[in-house]
Structures are given as structure tokens and as C-alpha cells.
Short mmCIF file of C-alpha atoms in Angstrom, two decimals:
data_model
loop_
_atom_site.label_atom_id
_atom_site.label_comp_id
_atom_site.label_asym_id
_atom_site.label_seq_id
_atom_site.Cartn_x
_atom_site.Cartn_y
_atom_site.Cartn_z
CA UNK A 172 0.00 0.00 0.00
CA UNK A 173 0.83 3.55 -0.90
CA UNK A 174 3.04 5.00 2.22
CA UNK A 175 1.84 8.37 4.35
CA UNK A 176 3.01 11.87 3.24
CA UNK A 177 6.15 12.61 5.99
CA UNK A 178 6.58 16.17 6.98
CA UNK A 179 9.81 17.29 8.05
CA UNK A 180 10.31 19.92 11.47
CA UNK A 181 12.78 22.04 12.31
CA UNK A 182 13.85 21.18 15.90
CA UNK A 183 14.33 24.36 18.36
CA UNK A 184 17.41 26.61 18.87
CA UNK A 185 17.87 25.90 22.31
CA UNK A 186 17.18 22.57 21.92
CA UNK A 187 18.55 20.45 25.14
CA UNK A 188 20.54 17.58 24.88
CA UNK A 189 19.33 14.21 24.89
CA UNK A 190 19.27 12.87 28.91
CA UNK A 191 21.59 10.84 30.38
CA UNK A 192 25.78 10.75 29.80
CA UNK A 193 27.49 11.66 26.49
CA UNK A 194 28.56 7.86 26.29
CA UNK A 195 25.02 6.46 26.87
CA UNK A 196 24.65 3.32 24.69
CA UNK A 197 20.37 3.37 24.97
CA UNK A 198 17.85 6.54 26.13
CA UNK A 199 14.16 6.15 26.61
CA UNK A 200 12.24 8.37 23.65
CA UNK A 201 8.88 8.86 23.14
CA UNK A 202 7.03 11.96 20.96
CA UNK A 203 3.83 13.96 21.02
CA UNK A 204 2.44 16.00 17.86
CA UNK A 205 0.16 19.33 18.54
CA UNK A 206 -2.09 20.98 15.87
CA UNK A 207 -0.85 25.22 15.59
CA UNK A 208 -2.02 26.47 18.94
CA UNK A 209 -2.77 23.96 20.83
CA UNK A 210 -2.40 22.47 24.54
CA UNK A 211 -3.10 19.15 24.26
CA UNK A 212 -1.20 17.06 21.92
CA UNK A 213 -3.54 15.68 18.97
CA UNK A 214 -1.03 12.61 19.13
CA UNK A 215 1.51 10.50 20.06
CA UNK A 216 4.05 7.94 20.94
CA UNK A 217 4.45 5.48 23.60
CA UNK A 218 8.15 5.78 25.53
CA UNK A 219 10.03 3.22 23.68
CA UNK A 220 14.14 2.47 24.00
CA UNK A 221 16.65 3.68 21.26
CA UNK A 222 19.73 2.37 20.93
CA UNK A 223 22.70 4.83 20.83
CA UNK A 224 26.13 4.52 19.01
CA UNK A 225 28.13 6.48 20.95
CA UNK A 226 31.23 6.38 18.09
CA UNK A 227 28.64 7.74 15.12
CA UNK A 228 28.53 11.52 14.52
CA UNK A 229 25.20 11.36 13.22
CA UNK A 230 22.68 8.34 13.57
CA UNK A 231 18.61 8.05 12.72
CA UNK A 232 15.97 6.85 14.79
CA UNK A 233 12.54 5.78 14.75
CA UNK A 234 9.37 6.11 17.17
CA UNK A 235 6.34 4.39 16.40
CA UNK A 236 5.71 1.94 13.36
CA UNK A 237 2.17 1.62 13.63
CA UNK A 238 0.57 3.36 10.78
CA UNK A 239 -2.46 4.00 12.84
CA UNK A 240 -0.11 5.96 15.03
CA UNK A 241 2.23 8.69 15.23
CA UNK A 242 5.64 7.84 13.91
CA UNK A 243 8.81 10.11 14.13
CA UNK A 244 12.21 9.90 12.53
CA UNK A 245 14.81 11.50 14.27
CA UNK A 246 18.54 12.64 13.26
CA UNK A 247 20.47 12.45 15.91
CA UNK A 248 23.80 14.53 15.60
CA UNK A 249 26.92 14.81 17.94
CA UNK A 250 29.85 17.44 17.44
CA UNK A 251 32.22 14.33 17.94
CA UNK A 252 32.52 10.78 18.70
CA UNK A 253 31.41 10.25 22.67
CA UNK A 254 29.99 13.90 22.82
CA UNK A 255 26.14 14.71 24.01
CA UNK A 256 23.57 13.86 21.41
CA UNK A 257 21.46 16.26 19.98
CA UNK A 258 18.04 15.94 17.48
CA UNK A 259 19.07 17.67 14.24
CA UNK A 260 16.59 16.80 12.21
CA UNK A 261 13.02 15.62 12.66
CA UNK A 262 10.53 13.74 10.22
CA UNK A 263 6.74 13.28 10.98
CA UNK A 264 4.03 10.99 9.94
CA UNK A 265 0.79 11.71 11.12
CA UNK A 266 -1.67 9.06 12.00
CA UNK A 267 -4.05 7.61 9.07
CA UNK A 268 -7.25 8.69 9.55
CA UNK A 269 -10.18 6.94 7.13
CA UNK A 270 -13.60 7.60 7.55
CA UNK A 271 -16.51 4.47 7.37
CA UNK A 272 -20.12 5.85 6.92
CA UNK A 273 -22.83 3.21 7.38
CA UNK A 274 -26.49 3.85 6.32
CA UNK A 275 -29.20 1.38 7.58
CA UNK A 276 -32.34 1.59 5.80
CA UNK A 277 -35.30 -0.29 7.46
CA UNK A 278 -37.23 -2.43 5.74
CA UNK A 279 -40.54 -2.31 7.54
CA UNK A 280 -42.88 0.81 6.65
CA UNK A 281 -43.72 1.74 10.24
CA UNK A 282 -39.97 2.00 11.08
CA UNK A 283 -37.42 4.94 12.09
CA UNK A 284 -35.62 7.09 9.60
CA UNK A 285 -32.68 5.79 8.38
CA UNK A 286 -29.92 5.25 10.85
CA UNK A 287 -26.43 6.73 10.60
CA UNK A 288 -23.38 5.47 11.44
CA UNK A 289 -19.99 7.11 11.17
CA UNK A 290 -16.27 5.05 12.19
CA UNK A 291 -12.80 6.77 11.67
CA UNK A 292 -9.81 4.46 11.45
CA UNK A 293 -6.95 3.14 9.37
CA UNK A 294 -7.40 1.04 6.32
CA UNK A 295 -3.90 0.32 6.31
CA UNK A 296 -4.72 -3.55 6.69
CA UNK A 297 -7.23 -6.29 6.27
CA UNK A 298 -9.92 -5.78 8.86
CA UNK A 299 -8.56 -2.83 10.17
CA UNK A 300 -10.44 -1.86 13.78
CA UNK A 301 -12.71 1.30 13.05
CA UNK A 302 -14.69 3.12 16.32
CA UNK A 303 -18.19 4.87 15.76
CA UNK A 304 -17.54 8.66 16.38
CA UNK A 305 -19.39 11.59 17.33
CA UNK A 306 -22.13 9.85 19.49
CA UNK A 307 -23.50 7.03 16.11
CA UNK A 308 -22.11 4.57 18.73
CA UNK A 309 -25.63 4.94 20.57
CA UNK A 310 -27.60 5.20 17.43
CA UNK A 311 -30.73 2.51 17.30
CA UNK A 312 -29.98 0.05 14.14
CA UNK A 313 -32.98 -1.61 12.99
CA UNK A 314 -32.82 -5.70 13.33
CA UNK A 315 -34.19 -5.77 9.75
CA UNK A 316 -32.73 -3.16 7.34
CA UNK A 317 -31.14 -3.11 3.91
CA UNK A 318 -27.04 -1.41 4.56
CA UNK A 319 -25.13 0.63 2.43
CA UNK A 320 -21.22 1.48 3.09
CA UNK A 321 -18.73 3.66 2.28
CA UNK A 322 -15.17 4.00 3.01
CA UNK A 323 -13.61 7.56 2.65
CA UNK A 324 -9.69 8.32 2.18
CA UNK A 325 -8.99 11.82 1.02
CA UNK A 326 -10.28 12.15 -2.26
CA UNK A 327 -11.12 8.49 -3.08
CA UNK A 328 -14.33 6.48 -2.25
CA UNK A 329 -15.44 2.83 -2.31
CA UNK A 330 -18.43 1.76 -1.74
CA UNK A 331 -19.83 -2.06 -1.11
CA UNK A 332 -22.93 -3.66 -2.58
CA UNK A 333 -25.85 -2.83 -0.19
CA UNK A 334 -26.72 -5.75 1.92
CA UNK A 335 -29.90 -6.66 3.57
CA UNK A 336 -29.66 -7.97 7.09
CA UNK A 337 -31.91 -10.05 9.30
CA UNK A 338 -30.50 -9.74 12.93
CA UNK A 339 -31.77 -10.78 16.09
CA UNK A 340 -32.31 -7.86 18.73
CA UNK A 341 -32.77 -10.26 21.46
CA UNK A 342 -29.19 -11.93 20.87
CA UNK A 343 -26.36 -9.69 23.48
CA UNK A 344 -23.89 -9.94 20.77
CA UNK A 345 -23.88 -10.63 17.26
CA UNK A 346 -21.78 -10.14 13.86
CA UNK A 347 -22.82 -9.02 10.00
CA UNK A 348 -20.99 -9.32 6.81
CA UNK A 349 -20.92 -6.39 4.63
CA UNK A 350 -19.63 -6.90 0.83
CA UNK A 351 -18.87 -10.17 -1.00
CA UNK A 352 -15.15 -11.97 -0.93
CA UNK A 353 -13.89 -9.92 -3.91
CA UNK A 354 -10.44 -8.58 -3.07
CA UNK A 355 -11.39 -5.74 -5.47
CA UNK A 356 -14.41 -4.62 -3.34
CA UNK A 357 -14.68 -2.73 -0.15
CA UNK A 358 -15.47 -5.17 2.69
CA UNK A 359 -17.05 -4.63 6.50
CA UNK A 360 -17.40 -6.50 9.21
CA UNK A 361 -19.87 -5.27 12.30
CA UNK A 362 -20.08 -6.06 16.05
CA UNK A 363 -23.56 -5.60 16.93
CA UNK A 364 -25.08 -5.45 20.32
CA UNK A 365 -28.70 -5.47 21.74
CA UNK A 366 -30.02 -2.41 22.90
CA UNK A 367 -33.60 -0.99 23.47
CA UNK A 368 -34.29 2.28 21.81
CA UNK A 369 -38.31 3.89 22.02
CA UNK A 370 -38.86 1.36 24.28
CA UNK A 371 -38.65 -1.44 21.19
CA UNK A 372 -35.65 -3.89 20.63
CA UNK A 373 -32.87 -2.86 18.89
CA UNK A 374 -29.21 -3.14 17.94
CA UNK A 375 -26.37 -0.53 18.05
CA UNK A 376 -23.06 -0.90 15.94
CA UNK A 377 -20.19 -2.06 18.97
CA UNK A 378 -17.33 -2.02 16.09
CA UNK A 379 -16.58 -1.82 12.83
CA UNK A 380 -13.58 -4.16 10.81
CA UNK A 381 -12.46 -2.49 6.86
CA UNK A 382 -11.06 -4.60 4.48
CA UNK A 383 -10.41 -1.64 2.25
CA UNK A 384 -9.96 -2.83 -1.65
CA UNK A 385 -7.15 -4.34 -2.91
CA UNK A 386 -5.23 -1.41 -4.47
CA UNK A 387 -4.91 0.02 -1.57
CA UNK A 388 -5.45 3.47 0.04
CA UNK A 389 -3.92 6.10 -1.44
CA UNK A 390 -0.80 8.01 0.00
CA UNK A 391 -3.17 11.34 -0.65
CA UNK A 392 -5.67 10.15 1.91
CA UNK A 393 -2.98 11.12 4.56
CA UNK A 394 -2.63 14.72 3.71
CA UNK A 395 -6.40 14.93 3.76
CA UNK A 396 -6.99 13.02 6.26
CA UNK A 397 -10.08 13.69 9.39
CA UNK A 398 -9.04 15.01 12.81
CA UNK A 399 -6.50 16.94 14.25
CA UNK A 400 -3.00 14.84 14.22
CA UNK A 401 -3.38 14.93 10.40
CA UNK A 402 -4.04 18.55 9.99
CA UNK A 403 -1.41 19.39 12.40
CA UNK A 404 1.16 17.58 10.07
CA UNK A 405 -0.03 19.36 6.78
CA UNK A 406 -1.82 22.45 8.20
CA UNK A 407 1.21 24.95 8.12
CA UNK A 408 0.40 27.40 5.44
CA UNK A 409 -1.53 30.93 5.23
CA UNK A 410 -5.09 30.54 5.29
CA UNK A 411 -7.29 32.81 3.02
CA UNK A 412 -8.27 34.72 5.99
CA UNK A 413 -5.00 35.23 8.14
CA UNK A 414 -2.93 37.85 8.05
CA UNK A 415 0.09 37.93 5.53
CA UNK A 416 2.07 40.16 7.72
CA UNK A 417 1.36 37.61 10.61
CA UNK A 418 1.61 33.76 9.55
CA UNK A 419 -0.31 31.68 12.02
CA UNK A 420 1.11 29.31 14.55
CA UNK A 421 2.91 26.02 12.85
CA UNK A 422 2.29 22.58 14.41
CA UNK A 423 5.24 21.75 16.73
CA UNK A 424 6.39 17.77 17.64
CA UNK A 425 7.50 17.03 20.78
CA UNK A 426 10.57 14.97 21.99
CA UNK A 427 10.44 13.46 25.10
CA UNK A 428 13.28 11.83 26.96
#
């Protein structure tokens, strides 16, 4: 599959050394990415150890591999052999973020509207773990309904043959198959669990598993990615409505050792 756009930082001026002695053969690293402004970071890295060559003037580094997480290269530079390290270069991948929308139509005339269900996850690999957002995880499916889904990246869309499901609102928990075996076809897999919505049995959408197509998401879905650890990565420039004079706050990575 098509790899994520990497966006390179400029580490600070009075950048500190890397902890620990000049000689250290390992340091504990771990990163955090903030979109321009803010206070909370929008992602980030677990602590992980890095292996230091004490004799190299300049050596790279990796945090995170996950593609569903945040993963920084870093350069790490020393003004001679068994002197204090220092980051001199940075490289930043935000984390994929694909959107899943789900529409169950019911099937029986005195039913609901049609329900709406919205996931945001990676489609990086086969059955790829996406979680309803913005409150659809509470949202009352119908036990019989015909389903239609779609599977967002950037500019790109798939979309899988609408199914019609028969589901049991009494059963605690229960899967559904979305899309046929075809490799070429978009694919989803749903975790359903009983619920009781109006006071009637009904079924809400625990999880949702992508198999996105074969050919693979495209490297643009990255830069367009949803949320705010993608648009802190590619967010940098002058909006329509800033000022020239004044260029708005860049996204800033943070080392942590």
C-alpha cells in the first residue's frame, strides 16, 4: 500500500541535549504532535528504547511503526565521537485517519428514519479496527434493514454492494458481513449489540472491521486526512483569511526523553 506523506520539522534553537551521559549506549524516547495552537497534543508515541552509538557523529531513529499511530524519525547529531547527542533533524508521519459511513435503511414501513453510522480508522490492513464517532455509537440500528457502506480516504471512495440484514435484537452480541469476498471490493465486518431504543428492541453498531480494496489506500488520503493529528502535520500554510504580515502558529512535535 501507498506509504503516508512525511513532513519534516525544524527542531528548536535551544534545543537540550538528549538525557543521560554523552557515552550512553540506549535513552528512553517517546514523541507527542500538537495541531498550531494547541495544549493538548492531537497525538503520540508510547516511551520506547533507542539504541545509541556512541562512536557515530550522526545516527537516525525511529518512534512508532504503527501506521495508525504517530511515527517520528529523528537525526540524531553529535559534534564528535562520545559527545552529548542532539536531534538535528526531525521527520513526521501523522496518524491515518479513514472515515466508514454506514447507512441502515429499514425495511418495515412503520420504522425509524434511516440510521447513521460514522467510524474513523486506518485502512492500512485487512480488517482494520474502526470506532463509531461523534455519538453514532448509541444510534438505534434496525434488526431488519437493507445497509449501504462507504469507506472515505482523502479524495477516493469505495463503496460495497448494499446488503440486507436479518439480525436478532434479542441476541447480546452478534456479527454481520458487509460486501462479497472480492479482493477488489470494499469489505465490512460489524459487532452488533442489543439495545432498546423507544422502548422497542434494537441493535447498536459495537465495532466496525475495513477490508479496504485491494489497491490500496492512497498516499493522498494522509494529507487529507479527518481530525487533528493529520491537519497538524499538513496544516502549516496561510489561510485565506489570516494575516500575511502575521503567519499563524505552525504545528510543533514534541521529543520526550
Amino acid at each position: 500500500r501507498a506509504p503516508a506523506v512525511q513532513t519534516a520539522f525544524a527542531p528548536a534553537a535551544d534545543a537540550q541535549p538528549l538525557p543521560g551521559p554523552a557515552g550512553a549506549r540506549a535513552v528512553w524516547l517517546g514523541a507527542a504532535l500538537y495541531a498550531a495552537g494547541a495544549k493538548e497534543a492531537a497525538a503520540s508515541s508510547r516511551a520506547q528504547r533507542v539504541a545509541l552509538d556512541p562512536r557515530k557523529t550522526k545516527q537516525w531513529c525511529q518512534l512508532g511503526h504503527d501506521p495508525t499511530a504517530l511515527r517520528v524519525q529523528l537525526l540524531l547529531v553529535r559534534s564528535g565521537p562520545a559527545k552529548p547527542a542532539r536531534v538535528g533533524a526531525v521527520r513526521v508521519t501523522a496518524p491515518e485517519r479513514h472515515v466508514c459511513r454506514l447507512e441502515f435503511v429499514p425495511e418495515r414501513a412503520d420504522a425509524e428514519h434511516t440510521a447513521v453510522v460514522v467510524s474513523e480508522g486506518c485502512a492500512a490492513a485487512a480488517q482494520a479496527h474502526f470506532r463509531p464517532t461523534g455519538g453514532t455509537a448509541t444510534v438505534g440500528v434496525p434488526p431488519s434493514c437493507r445497509v449501504r457502506a462507504e469507506l472515505r480516504a482523502g479524495e477516493r471512495v469505495w463503496r460495497a454492494a448494499e446488503t440486507r440484514l436479518e439480525l436478532d435484537a434479542t441476541k447480546a452480541l452478534q456479527w454481520a458481513q458487509l460486501g462479497g469476498r472480492d479482493k477488489a471490493g470494499l469489505r465490512v465486518q460489524l459487532r452488533l449489540r442489543s439495545a432498546v431504543h423507544g422502548g422497542k428492541p434494537a441493535l447498536e453498531v459495537a465495532a466496525v472491521y475495513v477490508t479496504a480494496p485491494e489497491e490500496g489506500v492512497p498516499a493522498a488520503a494522509a494529507s487529507a486526512g479527518h481530525g487533528d493529528a493529520a491537519r497538524a502535520a499538513h496544516e502549516s500554510g496561510v489561510s485565506a483569511t489570516s494575516n500575511p504580515t502575521q503567519p499563524p502558529p505552525k504545528p510543533k512535535v514534541e521529543v520526550i526523553g
